[in-house]
Coordinates of C-alpha atoms and ligand atoms in Angstrom, one line a residue:
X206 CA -10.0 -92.4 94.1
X207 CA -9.8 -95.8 94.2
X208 CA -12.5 -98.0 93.4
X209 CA -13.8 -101.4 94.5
X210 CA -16.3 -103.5 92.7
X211 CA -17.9 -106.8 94.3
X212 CA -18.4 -109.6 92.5
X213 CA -16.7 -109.3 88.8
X214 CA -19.5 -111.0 86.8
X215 CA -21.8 -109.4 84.3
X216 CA -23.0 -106.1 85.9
X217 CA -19.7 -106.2 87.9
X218 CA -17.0 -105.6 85.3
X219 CA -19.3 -103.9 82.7
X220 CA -19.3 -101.4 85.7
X221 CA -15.3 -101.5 85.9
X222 CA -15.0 -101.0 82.0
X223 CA -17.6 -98.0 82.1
X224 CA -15.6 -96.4 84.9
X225 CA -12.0 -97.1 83.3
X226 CA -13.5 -95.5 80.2
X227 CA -14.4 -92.3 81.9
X228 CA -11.6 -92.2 83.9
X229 CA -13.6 -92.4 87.3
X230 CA -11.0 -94.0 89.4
X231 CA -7.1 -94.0 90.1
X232 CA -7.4 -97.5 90.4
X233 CA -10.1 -100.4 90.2
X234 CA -10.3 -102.9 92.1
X235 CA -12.5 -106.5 91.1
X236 CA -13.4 -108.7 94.3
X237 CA -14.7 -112.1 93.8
X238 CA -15.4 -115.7 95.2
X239 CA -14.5 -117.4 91.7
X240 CA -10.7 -118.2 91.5
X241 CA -8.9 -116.6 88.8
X242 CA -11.8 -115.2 87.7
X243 CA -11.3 -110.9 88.8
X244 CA -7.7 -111.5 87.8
X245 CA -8.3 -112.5 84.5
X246 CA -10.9 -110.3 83.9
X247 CA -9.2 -107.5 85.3
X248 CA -5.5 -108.1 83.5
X249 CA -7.9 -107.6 80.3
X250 CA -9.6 -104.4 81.2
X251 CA -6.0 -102.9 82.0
X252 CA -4.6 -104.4 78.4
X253 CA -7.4 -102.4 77.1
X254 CA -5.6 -99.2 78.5
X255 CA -3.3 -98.6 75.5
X256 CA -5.8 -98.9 73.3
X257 CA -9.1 -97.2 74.8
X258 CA -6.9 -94.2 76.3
X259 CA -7.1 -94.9 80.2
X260 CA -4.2 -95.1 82.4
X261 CA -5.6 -96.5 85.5
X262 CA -4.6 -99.3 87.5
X263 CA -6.9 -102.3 87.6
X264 CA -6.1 -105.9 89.5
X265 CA -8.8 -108.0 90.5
X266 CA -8.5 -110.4 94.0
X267 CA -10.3 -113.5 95.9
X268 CA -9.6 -111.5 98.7
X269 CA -11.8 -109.0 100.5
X270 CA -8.6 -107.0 102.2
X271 CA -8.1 -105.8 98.6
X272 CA -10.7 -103.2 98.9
X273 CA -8.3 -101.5 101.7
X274 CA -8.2 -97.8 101.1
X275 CA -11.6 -97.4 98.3
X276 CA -13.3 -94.6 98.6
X277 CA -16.5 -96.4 96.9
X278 CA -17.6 -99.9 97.0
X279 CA -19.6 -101.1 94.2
X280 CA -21.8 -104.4 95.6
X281 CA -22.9 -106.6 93.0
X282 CA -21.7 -109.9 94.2
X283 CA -25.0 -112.5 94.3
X284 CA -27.5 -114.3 92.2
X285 CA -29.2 -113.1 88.8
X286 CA -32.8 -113.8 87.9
X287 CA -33.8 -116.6 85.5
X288 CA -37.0 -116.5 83.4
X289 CA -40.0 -116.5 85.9
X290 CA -38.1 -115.6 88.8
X291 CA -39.2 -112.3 90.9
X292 CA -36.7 -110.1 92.9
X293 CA -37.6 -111.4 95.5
X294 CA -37.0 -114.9 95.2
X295 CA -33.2 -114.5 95.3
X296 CA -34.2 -113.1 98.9
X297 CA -32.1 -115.5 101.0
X298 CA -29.7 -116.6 98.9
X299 CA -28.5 -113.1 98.3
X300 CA -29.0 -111.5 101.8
X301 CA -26.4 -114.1 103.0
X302 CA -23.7 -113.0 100.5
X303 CA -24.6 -109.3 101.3
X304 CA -24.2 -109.8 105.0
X305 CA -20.8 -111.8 104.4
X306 CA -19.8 -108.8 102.2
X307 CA -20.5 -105.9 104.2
X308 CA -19.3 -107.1 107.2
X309 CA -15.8 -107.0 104.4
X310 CA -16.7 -103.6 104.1
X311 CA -17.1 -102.7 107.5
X312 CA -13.7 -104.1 108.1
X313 CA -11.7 -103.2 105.1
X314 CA -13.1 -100.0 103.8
X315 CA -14.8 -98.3 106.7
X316 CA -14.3 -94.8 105.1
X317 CA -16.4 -96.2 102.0
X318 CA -19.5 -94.8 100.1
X319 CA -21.3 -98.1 99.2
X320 CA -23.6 -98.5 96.1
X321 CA -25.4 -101.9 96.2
X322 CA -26.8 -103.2 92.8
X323 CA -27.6 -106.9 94.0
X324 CA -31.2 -107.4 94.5
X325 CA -33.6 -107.4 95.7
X326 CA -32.3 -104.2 95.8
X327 CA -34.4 -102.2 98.5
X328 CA -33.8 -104.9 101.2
X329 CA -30.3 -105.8 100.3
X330 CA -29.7 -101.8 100.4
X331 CA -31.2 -101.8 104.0
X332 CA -28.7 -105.2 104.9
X333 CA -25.8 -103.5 104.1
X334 CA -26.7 -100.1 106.1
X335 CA -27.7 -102.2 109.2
X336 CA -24.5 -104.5 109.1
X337 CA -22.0 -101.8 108.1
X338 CA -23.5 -100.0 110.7
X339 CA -22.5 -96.8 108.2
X340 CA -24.1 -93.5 108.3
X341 CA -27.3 -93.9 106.2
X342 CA -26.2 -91.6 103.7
X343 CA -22.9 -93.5 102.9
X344 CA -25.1 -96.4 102.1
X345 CA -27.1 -96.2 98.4
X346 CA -29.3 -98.5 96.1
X347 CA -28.5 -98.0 92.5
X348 CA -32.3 -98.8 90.7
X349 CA -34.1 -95.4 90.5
X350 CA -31.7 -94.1 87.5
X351 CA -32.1 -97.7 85.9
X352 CA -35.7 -97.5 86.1
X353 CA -35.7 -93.7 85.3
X354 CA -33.4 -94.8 82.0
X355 CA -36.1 -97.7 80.6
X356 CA -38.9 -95.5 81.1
X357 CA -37.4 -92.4 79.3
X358 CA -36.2 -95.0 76.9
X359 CA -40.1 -96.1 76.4
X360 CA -41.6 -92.5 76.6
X361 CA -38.4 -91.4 73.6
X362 CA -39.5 -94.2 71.2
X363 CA -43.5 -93.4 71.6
X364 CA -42.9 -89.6 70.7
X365 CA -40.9 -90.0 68.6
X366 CA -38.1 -87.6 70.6
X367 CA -34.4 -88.0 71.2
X368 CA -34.1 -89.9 75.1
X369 CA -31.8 -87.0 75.7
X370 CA -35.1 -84.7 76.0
X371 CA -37.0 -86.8 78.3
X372 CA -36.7 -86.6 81.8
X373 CA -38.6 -88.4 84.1
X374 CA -38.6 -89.8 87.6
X375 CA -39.5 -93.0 89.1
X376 CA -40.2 -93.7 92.9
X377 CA -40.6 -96.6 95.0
X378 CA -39.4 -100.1 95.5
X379 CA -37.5 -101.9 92.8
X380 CA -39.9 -104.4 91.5
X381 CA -43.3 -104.2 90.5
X382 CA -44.7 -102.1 92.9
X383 CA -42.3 -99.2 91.0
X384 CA -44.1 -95.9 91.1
X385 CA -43.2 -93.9 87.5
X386 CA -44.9 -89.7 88.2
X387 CA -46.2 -89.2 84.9
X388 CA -46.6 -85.8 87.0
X389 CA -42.9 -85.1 86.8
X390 CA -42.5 -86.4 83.6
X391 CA -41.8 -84.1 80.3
X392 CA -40.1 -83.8 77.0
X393 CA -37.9 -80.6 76.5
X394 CA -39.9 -78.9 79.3
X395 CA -43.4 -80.0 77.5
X396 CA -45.5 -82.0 80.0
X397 CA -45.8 -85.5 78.7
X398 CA -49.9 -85.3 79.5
X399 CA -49.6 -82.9 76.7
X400 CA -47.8 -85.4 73.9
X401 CA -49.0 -88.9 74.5
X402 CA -52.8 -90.2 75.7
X403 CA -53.2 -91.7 79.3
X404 CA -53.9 -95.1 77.9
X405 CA -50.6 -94.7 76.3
X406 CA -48.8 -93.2 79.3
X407 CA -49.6 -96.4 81.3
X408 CA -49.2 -98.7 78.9
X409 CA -45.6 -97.3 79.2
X410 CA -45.1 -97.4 83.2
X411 CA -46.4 -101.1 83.0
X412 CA -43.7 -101.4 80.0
X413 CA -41.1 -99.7 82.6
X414 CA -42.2 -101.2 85.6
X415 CA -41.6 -105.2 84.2
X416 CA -38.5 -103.5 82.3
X417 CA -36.1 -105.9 83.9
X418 CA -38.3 -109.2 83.3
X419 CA -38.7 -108.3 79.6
X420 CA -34.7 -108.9 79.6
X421 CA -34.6 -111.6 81.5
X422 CA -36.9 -113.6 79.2
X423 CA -35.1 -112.6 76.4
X424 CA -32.0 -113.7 77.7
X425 CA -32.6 -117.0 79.2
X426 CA -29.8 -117.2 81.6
X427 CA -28.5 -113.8 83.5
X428 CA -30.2 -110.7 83.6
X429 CA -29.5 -107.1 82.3
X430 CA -26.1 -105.3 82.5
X431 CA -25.6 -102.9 80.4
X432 CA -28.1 -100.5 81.8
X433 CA -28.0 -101.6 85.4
X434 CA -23.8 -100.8 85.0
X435 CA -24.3 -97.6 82.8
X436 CA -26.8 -96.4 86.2
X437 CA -24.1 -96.8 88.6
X438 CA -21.6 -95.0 86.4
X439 CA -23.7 -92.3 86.4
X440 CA -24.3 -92.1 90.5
X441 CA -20.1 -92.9 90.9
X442 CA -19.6 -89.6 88.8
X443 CA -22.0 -87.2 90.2
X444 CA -20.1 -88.2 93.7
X445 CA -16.6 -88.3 92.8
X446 CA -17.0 -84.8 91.0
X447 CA -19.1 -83.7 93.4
X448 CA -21.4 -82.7 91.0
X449 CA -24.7 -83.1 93.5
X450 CA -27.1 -84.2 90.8
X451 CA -30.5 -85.3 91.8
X452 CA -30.8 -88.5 90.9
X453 CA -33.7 -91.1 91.7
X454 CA -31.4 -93.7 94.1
X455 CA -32.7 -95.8 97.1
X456 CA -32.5 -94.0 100.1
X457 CA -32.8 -94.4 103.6
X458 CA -36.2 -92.4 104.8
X459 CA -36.3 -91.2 108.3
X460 CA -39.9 -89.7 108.1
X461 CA -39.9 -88.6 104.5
X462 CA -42.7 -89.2 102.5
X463 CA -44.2 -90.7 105.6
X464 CA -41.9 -93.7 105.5
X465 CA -39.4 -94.5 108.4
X466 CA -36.9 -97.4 109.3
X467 CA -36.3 -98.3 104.8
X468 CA -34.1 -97.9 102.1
X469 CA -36.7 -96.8 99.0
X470 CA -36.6 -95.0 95.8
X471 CA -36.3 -91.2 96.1
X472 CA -34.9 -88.7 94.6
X473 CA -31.5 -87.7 96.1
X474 CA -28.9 -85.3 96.0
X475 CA -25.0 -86.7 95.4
X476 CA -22.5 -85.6 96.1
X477 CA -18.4 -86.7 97.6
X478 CA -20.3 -87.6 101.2
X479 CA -22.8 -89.7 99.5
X480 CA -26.5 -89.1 99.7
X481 CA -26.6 -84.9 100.8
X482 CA -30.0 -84.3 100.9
X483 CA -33.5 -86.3 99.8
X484 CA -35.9 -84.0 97.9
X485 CA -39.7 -84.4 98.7
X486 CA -41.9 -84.2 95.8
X487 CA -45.4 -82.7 96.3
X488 CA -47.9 -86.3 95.3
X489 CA -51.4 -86.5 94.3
X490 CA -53.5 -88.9 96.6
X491 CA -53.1 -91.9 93.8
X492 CA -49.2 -91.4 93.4
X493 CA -49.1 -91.4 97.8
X494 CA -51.2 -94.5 97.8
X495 CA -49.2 -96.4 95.5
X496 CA -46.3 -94.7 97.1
X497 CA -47.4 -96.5 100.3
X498 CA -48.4 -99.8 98.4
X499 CA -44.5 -100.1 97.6
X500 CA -42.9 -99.3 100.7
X501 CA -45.2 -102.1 102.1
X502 CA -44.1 -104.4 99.8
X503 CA -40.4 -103.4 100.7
X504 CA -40.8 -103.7 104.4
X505 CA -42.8 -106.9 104.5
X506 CA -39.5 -108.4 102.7
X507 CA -37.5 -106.9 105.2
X508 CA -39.7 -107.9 108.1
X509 CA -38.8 -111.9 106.2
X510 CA -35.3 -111.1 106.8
X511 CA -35.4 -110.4 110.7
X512 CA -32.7 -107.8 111.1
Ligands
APR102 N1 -18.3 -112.4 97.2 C1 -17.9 -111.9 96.0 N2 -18.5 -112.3 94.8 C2 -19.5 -113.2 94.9 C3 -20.0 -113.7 96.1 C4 -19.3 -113.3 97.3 N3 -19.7 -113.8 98.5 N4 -21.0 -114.5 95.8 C5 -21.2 -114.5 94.5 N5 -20.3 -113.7 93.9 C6 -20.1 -113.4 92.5 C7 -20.4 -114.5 91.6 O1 -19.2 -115.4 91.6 C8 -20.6 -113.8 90.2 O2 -19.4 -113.7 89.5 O3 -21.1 -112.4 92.1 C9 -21.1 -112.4 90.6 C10 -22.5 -112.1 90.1 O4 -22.4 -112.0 88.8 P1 -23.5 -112.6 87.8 O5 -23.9 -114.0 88.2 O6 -23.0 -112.4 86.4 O7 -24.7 -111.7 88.1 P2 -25.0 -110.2 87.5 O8 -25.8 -110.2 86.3 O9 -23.8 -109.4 87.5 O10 -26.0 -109.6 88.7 C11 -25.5 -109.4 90.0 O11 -27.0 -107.5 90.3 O12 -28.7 -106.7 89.0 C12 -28.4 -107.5 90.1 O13 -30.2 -109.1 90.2 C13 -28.8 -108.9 89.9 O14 -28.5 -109.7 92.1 C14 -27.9 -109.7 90.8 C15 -26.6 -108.8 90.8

């Protein structure tokens, strides 16, 4: 498959590297405005070939009609956070690149499975699906599994346990009004209730929930990459091998949950046509309510956007 990546800067090629490293794609494709810029950064992730094992052919463009032919389109073309920024005050900025970018799409790779990364994330997910005009399920958010992936990261070092025996999901909107299920959550099988005291376990979903600020204030200028681009590795491989894993990704709700008309963290089946199927989880009557909280939160930023 061939595979096209928007915008070559920090989450951008870490992405291409992961994927040329597990031999994802047939060929990789970098897209962005910066002149030079994918080129150069692509000519070094092909010189890395001989030496990391891959055979794949990479070239990076200025030029949107490069992305003829992908079968996924990776957006993360748009601005980062600095310290003391929210998601959503990169709202208009990036919802003008996102709208210049799918309409590329639409154009170029209509037969594409898109995975938008730029944020904020819920709204910019919805942008692309109403401009594309795509089937809802070819159209998915990538921040569920990079939520999921600080939290179980959090929960690992407090137990003391390996991250691989922690699995955990996290609903709702990218931001703060994430909504971790302690509920769902458990180490080797062993409720986490059972391991950890509540105090603890929310001390942890606050950790989780402001999991992207605590890097950017440690950074100073950008935001995170490594896990955001390690998350949408992990979403490109269940779908290119078809391996329909249930992953939390951001979704387009048509009733579920009680939500209609949004794109919002749920857990979803994928699979080579995108999002298959989106699994309801039974809720207690706090984990609904801030279930609800979110989506508000998500549509009242969409509702600033007027689409
Ligand atoms: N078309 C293509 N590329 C673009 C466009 C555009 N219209 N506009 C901006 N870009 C490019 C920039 O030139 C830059 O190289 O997008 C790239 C973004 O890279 P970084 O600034 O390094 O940002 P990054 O850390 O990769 O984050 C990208 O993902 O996690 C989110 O919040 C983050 O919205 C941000 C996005």
């Amino acid at each position: 498959m061939k595979i096209t990546v928007v915008g070559a800067g920090q989450v951008g090629a870490t992405t291409a590297l992961r994927l040329a490293e597990k031999q994802l794609a047939r060929e990789i494709v970098l897209i962005d405005i910066v002149e030079g810029m994918p080129q150069g950064k692509a000519l070094d992730l092909a010189e890395s070939g001989p030496i990391s094992g891959y055979d794949i052919k990479i070239t990076g463009s200025n030029d949107y009609a490069a992305m003829a032919g992908s079968g996924i389109v990776i957006v993360t073309s748009g601005l980062p956070r600095k310290p003391g920024m929210s998601r959503d005050d990169l709202l208009k900025t990036n919802a003008d690149i996102i709208t210049g970018v799918s309409k590329a799409i639409k154009e170029h790779a209509p037969d594409s499975i898109v995975i938008t990364v730029t944020n904020p994330l819920d709204v910019m997910t919805y942008l692309t699906y109403k401009v594309t005009g795509f089937p809802s399920g070819r159209i998915i958010g990538m921040a569920g599994v990079l939520d999921t992936a600080r939290y179980r990261t959090f929960i690992a070092e407090a137990v003391g346990a390996s991250v691989k025996d922690v699995q955990a999901f996290v609903l709702g909107g990218h931001g703060d009004s994430m909504v971790p299920l302690p509920s769902y959550t458990s180490v080797a099988g062993i409720p986490l209730a059972e391991l950890l005291p509540a105090d603890t376990i929310e001390a942890l979903v606050n950790r989780a929930r402001n999991g992207g600020a605590e890097i950017v204030a440690l950074l100073k200028t950008g935001s995170a990459f490594y896990a955001p681009s390690a998350a949408v590795v992990e979403m490109v491989e269940s779908i290119v091998k078809d391996q329909k894993r249930i992953l939390p990704c951001t979704a387009f709700l048509g009733g579920q949950y009680g939500l209609n008309e949004l794109y919002f963290g749920v857990p979803c089946k994928l699979g080579k046509n995108g999002v298959e199927q989106i699994m309801e989880l039974k809720l207690d009557d706090a984990e609904k309510a801030a279930l609800h909280q979110s989506a508000q939160d998500v549509l009242e930023n969409i509702a600033k956007l007027a689409i």
